[in-house]
mmCIF file of C-alpha atoms and ligand atoms in Angstrom:
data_model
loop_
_atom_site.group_PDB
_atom_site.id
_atom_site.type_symbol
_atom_site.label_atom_id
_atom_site.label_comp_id
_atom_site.label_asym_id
_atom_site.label_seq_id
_atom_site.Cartn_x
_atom_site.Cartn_y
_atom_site.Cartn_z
ATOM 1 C CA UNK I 1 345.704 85.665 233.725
ATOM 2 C CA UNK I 2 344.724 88.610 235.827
ATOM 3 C CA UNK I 3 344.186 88.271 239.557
ATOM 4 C CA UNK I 4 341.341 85.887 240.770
ATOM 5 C CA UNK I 5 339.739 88.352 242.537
ATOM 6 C CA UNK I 6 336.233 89.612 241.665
ATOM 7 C CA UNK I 7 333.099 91.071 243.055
ATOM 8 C CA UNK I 8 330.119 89.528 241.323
ATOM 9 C CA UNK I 9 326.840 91.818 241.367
ATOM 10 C CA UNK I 10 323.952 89.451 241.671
ATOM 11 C CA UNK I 11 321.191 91.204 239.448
ATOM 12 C CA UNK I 12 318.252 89.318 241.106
ATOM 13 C CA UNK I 13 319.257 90.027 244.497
ATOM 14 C CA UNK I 14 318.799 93.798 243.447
ATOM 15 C CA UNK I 15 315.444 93.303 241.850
ATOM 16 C CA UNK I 16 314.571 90.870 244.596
ATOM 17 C CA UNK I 17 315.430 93.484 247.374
ATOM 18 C CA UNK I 18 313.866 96.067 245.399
ATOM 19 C CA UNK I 19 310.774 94.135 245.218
ATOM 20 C CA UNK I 20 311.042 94.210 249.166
ATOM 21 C CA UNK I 21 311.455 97.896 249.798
ATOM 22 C CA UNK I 22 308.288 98.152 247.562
ATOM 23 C CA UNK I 23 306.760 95.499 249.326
ATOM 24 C CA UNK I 24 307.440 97.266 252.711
ATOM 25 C CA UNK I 25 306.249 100.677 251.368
ATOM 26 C CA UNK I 26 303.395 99.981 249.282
ATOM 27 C CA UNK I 27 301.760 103.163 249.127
ATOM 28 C CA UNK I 28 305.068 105.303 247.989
ATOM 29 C CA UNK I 29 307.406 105.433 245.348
ATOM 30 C CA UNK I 30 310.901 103.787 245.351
ATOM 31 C CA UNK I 31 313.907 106.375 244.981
ATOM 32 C CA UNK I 32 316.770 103.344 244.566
ATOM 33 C CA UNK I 33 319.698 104.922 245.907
ATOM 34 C CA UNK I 34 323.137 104.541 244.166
ATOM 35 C CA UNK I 35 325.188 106.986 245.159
ATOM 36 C CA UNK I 36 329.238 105.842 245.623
ATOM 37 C CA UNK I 37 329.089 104.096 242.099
ATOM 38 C CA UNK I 38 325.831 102.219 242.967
ATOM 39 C CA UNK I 39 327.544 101.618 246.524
ATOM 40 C CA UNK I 40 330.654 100.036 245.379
ATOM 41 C CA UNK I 41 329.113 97.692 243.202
ATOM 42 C CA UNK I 42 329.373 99.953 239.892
ATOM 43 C CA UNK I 43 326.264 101.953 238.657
ATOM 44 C CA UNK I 44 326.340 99.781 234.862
ATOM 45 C CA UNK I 45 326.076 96.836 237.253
ATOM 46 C CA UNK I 46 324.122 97.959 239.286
ATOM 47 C CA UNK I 47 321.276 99.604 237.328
ATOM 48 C CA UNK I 48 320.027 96.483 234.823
ATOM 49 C CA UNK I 49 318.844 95.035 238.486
ATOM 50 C CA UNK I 50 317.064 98.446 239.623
ATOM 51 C CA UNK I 51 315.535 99.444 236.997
ATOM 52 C CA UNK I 52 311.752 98.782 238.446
ATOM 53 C CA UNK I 53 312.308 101.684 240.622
ATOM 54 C CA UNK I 54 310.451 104.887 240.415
ATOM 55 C CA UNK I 55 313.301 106.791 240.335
ATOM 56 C CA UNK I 56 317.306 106.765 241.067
ATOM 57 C CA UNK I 57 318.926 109.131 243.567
ATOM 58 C CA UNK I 58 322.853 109.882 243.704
ATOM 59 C CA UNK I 59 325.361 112.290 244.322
ATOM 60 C CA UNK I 60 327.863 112.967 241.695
ATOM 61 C CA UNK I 61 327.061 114.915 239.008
ATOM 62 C CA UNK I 62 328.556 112.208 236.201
ATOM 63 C CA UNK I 63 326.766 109.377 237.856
ATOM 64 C CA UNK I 64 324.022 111.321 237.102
ATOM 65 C CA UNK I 65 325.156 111.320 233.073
ATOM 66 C CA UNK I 66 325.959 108.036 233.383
ATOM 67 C CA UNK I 67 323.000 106.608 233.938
ATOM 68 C CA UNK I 68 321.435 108.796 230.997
ATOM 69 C CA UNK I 69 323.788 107.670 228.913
ATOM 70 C CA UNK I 70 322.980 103.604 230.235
ATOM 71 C CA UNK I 71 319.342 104.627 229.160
ATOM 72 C CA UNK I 72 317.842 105.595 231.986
ATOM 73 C CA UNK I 73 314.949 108.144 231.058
ATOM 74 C CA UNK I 74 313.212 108.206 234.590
ATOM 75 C CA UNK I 75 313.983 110.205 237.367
ATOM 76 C CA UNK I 76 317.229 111.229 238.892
ATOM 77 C CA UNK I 77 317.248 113.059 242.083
ATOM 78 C CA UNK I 78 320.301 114.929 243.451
ATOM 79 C CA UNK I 79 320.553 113.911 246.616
ATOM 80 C CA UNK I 80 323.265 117.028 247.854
ATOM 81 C CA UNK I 81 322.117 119.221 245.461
ATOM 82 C CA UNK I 82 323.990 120.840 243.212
ATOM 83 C CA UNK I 83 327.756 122.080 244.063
ATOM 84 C CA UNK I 84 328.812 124.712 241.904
ATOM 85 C CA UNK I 85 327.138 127.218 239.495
ATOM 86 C CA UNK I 86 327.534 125.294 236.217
ATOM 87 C CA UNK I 87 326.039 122.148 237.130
ATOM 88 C CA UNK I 88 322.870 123.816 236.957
ATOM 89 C CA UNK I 89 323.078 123.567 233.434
ATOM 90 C CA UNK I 90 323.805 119.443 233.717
ATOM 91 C CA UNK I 91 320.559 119.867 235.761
ATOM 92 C CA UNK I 92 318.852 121.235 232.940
ATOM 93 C CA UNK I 93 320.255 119.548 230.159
ATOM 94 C CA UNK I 94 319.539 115.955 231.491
ATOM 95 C CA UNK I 95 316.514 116.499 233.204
ATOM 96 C CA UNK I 96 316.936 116.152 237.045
ATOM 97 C CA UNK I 97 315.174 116.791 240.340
ATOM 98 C CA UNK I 98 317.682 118.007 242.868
ATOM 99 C CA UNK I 99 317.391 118.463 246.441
ATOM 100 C CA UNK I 100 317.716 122.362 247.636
ATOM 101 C CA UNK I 101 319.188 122.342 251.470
ATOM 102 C CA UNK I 102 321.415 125.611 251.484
ATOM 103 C CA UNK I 103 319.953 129.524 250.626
ATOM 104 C CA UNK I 104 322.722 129.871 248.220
ATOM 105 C CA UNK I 105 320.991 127.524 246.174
ATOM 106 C CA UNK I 106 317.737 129.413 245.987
ATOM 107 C CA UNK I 107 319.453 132.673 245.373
ATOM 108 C CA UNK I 108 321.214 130.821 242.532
ATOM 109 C CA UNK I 109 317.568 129.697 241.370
ATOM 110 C CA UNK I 110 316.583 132.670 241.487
ATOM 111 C CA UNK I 111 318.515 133.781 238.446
ATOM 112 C CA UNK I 112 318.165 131.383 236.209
ATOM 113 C CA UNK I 113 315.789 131.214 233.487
ATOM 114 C CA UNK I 114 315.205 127.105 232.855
ATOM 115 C CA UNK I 115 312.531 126.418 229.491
ATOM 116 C CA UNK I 116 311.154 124.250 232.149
ATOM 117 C CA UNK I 117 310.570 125.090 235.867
ATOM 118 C CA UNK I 118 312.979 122.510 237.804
ATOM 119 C CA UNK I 119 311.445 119.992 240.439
ATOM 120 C CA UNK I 120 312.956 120.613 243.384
ATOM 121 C CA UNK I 121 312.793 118.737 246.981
ATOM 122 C CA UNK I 122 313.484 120.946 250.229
ATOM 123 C CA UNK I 123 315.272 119.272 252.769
ATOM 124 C CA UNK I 124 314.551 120.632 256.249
ATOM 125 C CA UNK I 125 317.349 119.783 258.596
ATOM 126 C CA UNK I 126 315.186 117.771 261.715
ATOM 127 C CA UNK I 127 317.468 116.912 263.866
ATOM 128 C CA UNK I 128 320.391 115.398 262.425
ATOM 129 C CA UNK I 129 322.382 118.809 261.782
ATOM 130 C CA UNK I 130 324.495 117.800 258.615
ATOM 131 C CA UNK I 131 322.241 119.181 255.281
ATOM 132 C CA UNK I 132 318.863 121.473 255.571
ATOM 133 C CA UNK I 133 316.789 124.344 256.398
ATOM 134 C CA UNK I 134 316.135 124.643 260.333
ATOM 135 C CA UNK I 135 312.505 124.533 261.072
ATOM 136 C CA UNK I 136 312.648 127.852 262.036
ATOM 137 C CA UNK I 137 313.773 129.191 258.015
ATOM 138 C CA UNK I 138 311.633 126.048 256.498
ATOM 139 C CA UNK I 139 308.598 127.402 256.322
ATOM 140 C CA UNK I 140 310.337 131.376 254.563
ATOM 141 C CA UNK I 141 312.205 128.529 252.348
ATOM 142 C CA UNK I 142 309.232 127.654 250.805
ATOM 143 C CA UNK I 143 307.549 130.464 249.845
ATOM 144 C CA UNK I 144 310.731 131.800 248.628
ATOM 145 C CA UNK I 145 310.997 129.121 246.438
ATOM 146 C CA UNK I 146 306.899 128.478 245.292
ATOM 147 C CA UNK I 147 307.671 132.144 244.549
ATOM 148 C CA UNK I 148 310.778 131.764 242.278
ATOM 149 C CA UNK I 149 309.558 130.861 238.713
ATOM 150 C CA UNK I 150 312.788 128.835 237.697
ATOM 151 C CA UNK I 151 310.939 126.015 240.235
ATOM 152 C CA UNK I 152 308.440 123.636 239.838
ATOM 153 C CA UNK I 153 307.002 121.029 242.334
ATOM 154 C CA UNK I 154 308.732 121.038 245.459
ATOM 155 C CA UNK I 155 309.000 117.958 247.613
ATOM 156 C CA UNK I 156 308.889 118.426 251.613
ATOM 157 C CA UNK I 157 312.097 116.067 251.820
ATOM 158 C CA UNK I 158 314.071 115.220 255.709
ATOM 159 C CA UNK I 159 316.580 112.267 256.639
ATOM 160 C CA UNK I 160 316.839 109.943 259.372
ATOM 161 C CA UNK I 161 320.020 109.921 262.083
ATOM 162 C CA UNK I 162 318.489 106.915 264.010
ATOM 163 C CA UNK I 163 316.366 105.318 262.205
ATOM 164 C CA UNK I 164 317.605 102.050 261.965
ATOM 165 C CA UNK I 165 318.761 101.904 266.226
ATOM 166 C CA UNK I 166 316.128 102.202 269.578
ATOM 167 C CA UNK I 167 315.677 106.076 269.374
ATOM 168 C CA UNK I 168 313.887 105.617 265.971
ATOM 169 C CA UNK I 169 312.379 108.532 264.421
ATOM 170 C CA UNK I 170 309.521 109.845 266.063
ATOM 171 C CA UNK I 171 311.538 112.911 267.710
ATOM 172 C CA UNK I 172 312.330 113.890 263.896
ATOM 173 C CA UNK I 173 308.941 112.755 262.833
ATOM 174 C CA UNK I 174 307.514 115.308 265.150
ATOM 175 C CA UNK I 175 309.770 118.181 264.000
ATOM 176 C CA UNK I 176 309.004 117.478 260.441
ATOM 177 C CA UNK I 177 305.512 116.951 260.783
ATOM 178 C CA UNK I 178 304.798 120.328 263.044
ATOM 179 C CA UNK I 179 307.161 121.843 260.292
ATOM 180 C CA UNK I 180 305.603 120.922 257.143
ATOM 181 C CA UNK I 181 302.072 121.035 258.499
ATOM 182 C CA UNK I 182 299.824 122.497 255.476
ATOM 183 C CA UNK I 183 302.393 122.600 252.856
ATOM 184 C CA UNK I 184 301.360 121.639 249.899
ATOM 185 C CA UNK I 185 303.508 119.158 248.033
ATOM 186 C CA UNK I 186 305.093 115.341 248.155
ATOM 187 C CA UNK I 187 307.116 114.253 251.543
ATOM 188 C CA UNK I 188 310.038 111.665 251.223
ATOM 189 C CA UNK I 189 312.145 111.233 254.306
ATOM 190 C CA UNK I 190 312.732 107.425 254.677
ATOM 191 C CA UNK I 191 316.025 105.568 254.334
ATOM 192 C CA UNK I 192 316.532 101.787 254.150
ATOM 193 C CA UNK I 193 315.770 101.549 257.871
ATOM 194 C CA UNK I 194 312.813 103.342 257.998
ATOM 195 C CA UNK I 195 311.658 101.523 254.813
ATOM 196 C CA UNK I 196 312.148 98.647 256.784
ATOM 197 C CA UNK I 197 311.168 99.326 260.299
ATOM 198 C CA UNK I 198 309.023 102.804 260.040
ATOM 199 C CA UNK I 199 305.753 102.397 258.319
ATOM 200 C CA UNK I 200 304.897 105.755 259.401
ATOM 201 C CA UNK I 201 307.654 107.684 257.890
ATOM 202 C CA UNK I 202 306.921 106.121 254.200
ATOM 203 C CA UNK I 203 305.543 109.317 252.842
ATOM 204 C CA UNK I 204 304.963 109.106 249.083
ATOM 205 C CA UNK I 205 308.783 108.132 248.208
ATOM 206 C CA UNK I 206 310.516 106.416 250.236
ATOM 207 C CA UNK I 207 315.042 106.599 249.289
ATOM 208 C CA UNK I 208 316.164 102.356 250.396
ATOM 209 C CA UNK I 209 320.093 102.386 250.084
ATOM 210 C CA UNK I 210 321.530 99.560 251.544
ATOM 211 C CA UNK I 211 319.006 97.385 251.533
ATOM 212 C CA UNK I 212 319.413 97.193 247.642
ATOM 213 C CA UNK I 213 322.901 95.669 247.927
ATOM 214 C CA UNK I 214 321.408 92.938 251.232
ATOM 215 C CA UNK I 215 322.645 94.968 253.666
ATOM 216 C CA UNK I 216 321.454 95.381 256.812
ATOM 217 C CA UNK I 217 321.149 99.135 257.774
ATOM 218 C CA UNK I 218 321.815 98.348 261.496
ATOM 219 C CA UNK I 219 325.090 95.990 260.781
ATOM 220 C CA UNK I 220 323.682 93.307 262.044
ATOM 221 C CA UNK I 221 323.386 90.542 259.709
ATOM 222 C CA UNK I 222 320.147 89.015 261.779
ATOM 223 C CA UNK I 223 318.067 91.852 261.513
ATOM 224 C CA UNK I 224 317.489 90.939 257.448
ATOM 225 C CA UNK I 225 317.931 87.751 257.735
ATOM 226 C CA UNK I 226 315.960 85.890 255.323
ATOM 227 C CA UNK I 227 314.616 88.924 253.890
ATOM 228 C CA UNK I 228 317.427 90.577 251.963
ATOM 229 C CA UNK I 229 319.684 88.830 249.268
ATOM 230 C CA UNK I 230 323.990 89.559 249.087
ATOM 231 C CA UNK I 231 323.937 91.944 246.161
ATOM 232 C CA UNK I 232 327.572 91.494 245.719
ATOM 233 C CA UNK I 233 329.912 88.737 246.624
ATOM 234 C CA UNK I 234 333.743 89.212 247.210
ATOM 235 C CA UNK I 235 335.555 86.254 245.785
ATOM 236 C CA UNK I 236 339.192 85.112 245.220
ATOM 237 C CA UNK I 237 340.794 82.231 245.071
ATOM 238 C CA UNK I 238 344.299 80.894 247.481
ATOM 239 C CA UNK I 239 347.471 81.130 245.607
ATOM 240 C CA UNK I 240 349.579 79.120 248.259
ATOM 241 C CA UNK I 241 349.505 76.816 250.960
ATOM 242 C CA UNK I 242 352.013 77.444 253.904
ATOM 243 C CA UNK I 243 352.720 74.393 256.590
ATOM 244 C CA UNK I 244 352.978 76.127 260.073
ATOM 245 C CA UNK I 245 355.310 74.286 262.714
ATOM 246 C CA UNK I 246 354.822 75.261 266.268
ATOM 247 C CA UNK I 247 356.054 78.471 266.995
ATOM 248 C CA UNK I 248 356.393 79.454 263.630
ATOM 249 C CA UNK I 249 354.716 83.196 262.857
ATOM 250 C CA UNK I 250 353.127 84.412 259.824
ATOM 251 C CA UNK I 251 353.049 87.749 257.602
ATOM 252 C CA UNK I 252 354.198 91.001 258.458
ATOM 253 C CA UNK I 253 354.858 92.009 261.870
ATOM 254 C CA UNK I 254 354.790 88.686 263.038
ATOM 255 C CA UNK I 255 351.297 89.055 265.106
ATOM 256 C CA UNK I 256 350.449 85.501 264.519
ATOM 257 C CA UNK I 257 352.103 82.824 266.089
ATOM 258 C CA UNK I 258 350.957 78.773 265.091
ATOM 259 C CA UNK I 259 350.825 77.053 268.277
ATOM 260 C CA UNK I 260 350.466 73.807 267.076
ATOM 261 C CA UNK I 261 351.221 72.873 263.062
ATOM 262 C CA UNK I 262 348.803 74.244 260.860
ATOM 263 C CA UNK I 263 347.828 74.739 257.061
ATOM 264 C CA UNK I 264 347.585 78.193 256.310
ATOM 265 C CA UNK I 265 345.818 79.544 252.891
ATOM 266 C CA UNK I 266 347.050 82.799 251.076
ATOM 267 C CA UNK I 267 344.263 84.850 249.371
ATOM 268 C CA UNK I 268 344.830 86.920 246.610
ATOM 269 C CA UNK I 269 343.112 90.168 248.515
ATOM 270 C CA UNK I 270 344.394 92.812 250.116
ATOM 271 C CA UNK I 271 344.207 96.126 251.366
ATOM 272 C CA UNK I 272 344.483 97.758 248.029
ATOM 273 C CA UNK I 273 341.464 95.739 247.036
ATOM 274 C CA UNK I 274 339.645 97.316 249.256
ATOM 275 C CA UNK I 275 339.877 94.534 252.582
ATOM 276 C CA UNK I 276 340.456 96.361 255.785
ATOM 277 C CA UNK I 277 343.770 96.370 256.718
ATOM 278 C CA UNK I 278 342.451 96.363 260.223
ATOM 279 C CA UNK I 279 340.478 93.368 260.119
ATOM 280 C CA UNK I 280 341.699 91.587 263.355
ATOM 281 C CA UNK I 281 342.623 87.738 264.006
ATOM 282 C CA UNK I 282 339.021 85.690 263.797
ATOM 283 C CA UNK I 283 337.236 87.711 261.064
ATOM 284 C CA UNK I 284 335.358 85.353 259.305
ATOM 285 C CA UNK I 285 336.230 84.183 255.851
ATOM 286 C CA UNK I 286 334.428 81.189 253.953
ATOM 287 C CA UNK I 287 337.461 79.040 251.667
ATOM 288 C CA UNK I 288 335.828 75.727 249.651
ATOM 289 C CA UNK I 289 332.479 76.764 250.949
ATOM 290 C CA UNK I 290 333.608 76.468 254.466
ATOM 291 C CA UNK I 291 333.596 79.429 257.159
ATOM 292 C CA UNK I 292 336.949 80.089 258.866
ATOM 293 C CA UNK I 293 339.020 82.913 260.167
ATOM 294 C CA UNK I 294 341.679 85.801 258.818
ATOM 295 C CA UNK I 295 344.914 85.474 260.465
ATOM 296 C CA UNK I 296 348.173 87.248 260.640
ATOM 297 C CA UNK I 297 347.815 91.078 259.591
ATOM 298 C CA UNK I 298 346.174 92.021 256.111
ATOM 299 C CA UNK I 299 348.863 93.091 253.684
ATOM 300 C CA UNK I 300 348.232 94.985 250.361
ATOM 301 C CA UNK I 301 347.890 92.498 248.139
ATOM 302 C CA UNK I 302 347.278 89.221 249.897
ATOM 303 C CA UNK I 303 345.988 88.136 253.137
ATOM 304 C CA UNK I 304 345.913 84.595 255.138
ATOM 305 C CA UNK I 305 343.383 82.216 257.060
ATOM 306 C CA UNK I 306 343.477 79.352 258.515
ATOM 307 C CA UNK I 307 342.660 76.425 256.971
ATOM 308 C CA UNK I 308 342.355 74.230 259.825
ATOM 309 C CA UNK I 309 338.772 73.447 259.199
ATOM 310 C CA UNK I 310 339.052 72.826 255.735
ATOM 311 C CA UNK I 311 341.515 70.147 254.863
ATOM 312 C CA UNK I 312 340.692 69.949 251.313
ATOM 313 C CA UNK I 313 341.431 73.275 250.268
ATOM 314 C CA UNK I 314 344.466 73.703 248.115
ATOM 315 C CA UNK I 315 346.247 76.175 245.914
ATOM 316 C CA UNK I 316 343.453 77.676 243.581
ATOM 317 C CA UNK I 317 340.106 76.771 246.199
ATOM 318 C CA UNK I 318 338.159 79.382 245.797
ATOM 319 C CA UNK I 319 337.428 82.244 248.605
ATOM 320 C CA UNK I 320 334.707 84.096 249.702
ATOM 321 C CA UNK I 321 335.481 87.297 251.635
ATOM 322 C CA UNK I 322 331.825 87.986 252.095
ATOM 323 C CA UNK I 323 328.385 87.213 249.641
ATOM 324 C CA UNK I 324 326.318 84.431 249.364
ATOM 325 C CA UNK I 325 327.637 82.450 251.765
ATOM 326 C CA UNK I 326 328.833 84.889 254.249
ATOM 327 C CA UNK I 327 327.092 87.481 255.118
ATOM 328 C CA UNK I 328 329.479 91.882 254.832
ATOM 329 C CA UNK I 329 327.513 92.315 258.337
ATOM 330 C CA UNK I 330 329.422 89.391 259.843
ATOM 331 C CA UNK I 331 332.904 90.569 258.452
ATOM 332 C CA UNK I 332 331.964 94.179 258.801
ATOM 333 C CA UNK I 333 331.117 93.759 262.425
ATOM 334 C CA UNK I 334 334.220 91.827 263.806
ATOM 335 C CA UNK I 335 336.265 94.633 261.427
ATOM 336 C CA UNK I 336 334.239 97.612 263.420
ATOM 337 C CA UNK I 337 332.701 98.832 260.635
ATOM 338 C CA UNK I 338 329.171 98.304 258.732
ATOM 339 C CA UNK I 339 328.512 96.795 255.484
ATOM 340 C CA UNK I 340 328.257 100.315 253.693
ATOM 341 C CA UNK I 341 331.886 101.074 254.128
ATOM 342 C CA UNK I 342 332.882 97.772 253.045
ATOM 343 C CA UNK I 343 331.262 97.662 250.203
ATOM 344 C CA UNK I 344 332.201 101.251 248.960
ATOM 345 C CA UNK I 345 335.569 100.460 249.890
ATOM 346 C CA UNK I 346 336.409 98.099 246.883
ATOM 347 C CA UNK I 347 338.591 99.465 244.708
ATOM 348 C CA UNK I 348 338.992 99.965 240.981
ATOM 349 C CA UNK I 349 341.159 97.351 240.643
ATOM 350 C CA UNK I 350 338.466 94.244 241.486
ATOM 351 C CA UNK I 351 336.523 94.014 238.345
ATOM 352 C CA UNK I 352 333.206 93.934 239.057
ATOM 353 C CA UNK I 353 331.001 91.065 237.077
ATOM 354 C CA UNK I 354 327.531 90.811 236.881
ATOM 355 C CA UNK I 355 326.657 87.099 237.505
ATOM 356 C CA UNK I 356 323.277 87.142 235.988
ATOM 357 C CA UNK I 357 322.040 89.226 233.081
ATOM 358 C CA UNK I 358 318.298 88.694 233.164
ATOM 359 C CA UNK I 359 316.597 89.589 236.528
ATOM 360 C CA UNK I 360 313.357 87.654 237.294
ATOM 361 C CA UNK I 361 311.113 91.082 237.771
HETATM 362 C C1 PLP V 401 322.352 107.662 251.359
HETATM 363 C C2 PLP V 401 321.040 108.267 251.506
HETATM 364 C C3 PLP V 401 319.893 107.464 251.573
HETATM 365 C C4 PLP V 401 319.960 105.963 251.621
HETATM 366 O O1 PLP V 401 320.404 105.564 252.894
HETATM 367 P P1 PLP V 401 320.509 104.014 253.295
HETATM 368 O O2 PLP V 401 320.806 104.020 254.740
HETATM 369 O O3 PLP V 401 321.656 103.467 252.498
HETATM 370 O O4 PLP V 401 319.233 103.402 252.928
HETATM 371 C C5 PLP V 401 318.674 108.088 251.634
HETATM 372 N N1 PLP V 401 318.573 109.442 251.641
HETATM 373 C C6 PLP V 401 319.662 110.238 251.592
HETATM 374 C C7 PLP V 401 319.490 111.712 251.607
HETATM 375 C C8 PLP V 401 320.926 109.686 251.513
HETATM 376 O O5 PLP V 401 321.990 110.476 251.466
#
């Protein structure tokens, strides 16, 4: 029998949350972002849930061919662009838009000869300082590449640092708008959290990430709440039950001690699943369907919690480690992390299963 441990992918939370970012944004078009193998939860998963979108954004070059090859004819849009020379010609050959953010790439443009003029989108860099033309070389950008016949229609396209925190986006809104003032062509800036919260940065496609998988794009559960569905759920089952006596300590380095006698469960999840090793003492864990805490220190292939509040569970009761009934924000948060790490995090070895075949939309 392998390992109990899976990560189901719930199809018609995907669809559902779909349906939301196009709910949010009604006047746009839906880029449904899976970079990171669909964010963890495996782009052949993934994609039977997503396929309402307008379009489907990534990274990597063979995601990209993957999703060809799953059947995808719509659009694919490069998020990074392309790296080296050659993939131009996986540009080409399977048909997709890719951002431009870097004058190599329109030098690079400007010697190649596609049969069909490539649809680009321009990313200006306004404000967050990782990918993009300045607004100071935007404006050359574009005329350099409306004048370089190897491109087609080019998208105004910017990204979001704070977006989903208090500072919001209206400095970058500014910058963009002032930049792109007159330009002909689409705009698509907005992330999950402007999706959600930033009805004035919709544009005509918006690029929802994390909301997909039920994620909140702040990290805190709350702020979805009710509106977002677990895309994926983390489960395992406890392969044995330890008896505690007072004073006893558990696991490696002995950072637990039982003050009083205790059951404690052992999960079949570890670090090399993907679990943070540095998930402290208290980080929330639901076993039989009822919420208690990690103790003693996460080892590779197992970790421990306390069963105290569930009396019932014995060797085999199953585990959550976050999904339906526990929400990655909680766990993410008392880990210091955010959902999006957590869920790219799971490793190769947790099959991933998709619990539901036929989504509802
Ligand atoms: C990852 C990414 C997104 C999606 O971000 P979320 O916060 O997951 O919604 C959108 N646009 C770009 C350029 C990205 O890299």
């Amino acid at each position: 029998m392998p390992r109990p441990i899976v990560a189901r992918i719930h199809t018609h939370a995907l669809a559902h949350n779909l349906a939301v970012a196009r709910a949010c944004a009604p006047r746009s078009r839906v880029w449904a972002v899976v970079k990171a193998n669909a964010y963890g939860h495996d782009i052949a998963h993934a994609f039977p849930g997503l396929k309402q979108a307008d379009g489907i954004a990534l990274l990597d070059m063979d995601e990209a061919v993957r999703l060809r090859e799953l059947g995808w004819t719509g659009p694919i849009l490069l998020l990074e662009g392309i790296f080296e020379m050659r993939d131009w010609e996986v540009v080409e050959a399977y048909g997709l838009t890719t951002a431009i953010h870097h004058e190599d790439h329109l030098r690079m443009l400007a010697e190649r000869r596609p049969t069909q003029p490539l649809p680009i989108y321009l990313k200006m860099n306004s404000g967050m300082n990782r990918l993009g033309f300045t607004p100071d070389a935007y404006r050359d950008a574009y005329a350099r590449a409306r004048d370089t016949s190897a491109i087609g229609p080019i998208t105004l396209m910017t990204h979001f640092a704070t977006a989903d925190g208090p500072q919001g986006v209206s400095a970058q809104m500014t910058v963009f708008d002032q930049t792109a003032n007159g330009l002909p062509g689409e705009r698509s800036l907005s992330n999950s959290a402007a999706t959600l919260w930033h009805a004035n940065a919709h544009g005509d496609w918006v690029r929802p990430g994390i909301m997909l998988y039920g994620a909140a794009p702040s990290g805190i559960a709350a702020d979805t709440a009710g509106r977002l569905k677990p895309a994926m759920s983390l489960v395992s089952r406890l392969l044995s039950v330890q008896t505690l006596r007072p004073g006893d300590t558990l696991g490696y380095g002995a950072t637990f001690t039982a003050k009083g006698a205790m059951r404690i469960g052992v999960v079949a999840c570890g670090y090399a699943d993907g679990y943070p090793r540095t998930a402290p003492e208290g980080t929330p864990v639901v076993v039989d369907g009822v919420r208690t805490r990690v103790v003693g220190r996460v080892s590779m292939d197992m970790l421990t919690v306390d069963l105290t509040p569930c009396p019932n569970a014995g060797v085999g009761a199953a585990v959550e480690l976050w999904g339906t009934q526990l929400p990655i924000d909680d766990v993410a948060q008392a880990c210091g992390t955010i959902g999006y790490e957590l869920m790219t995090a799971v490793t190769a070895r947790v099959a991933r299963v998709s619990d539901d075949t036929s989504p509802t939309v």
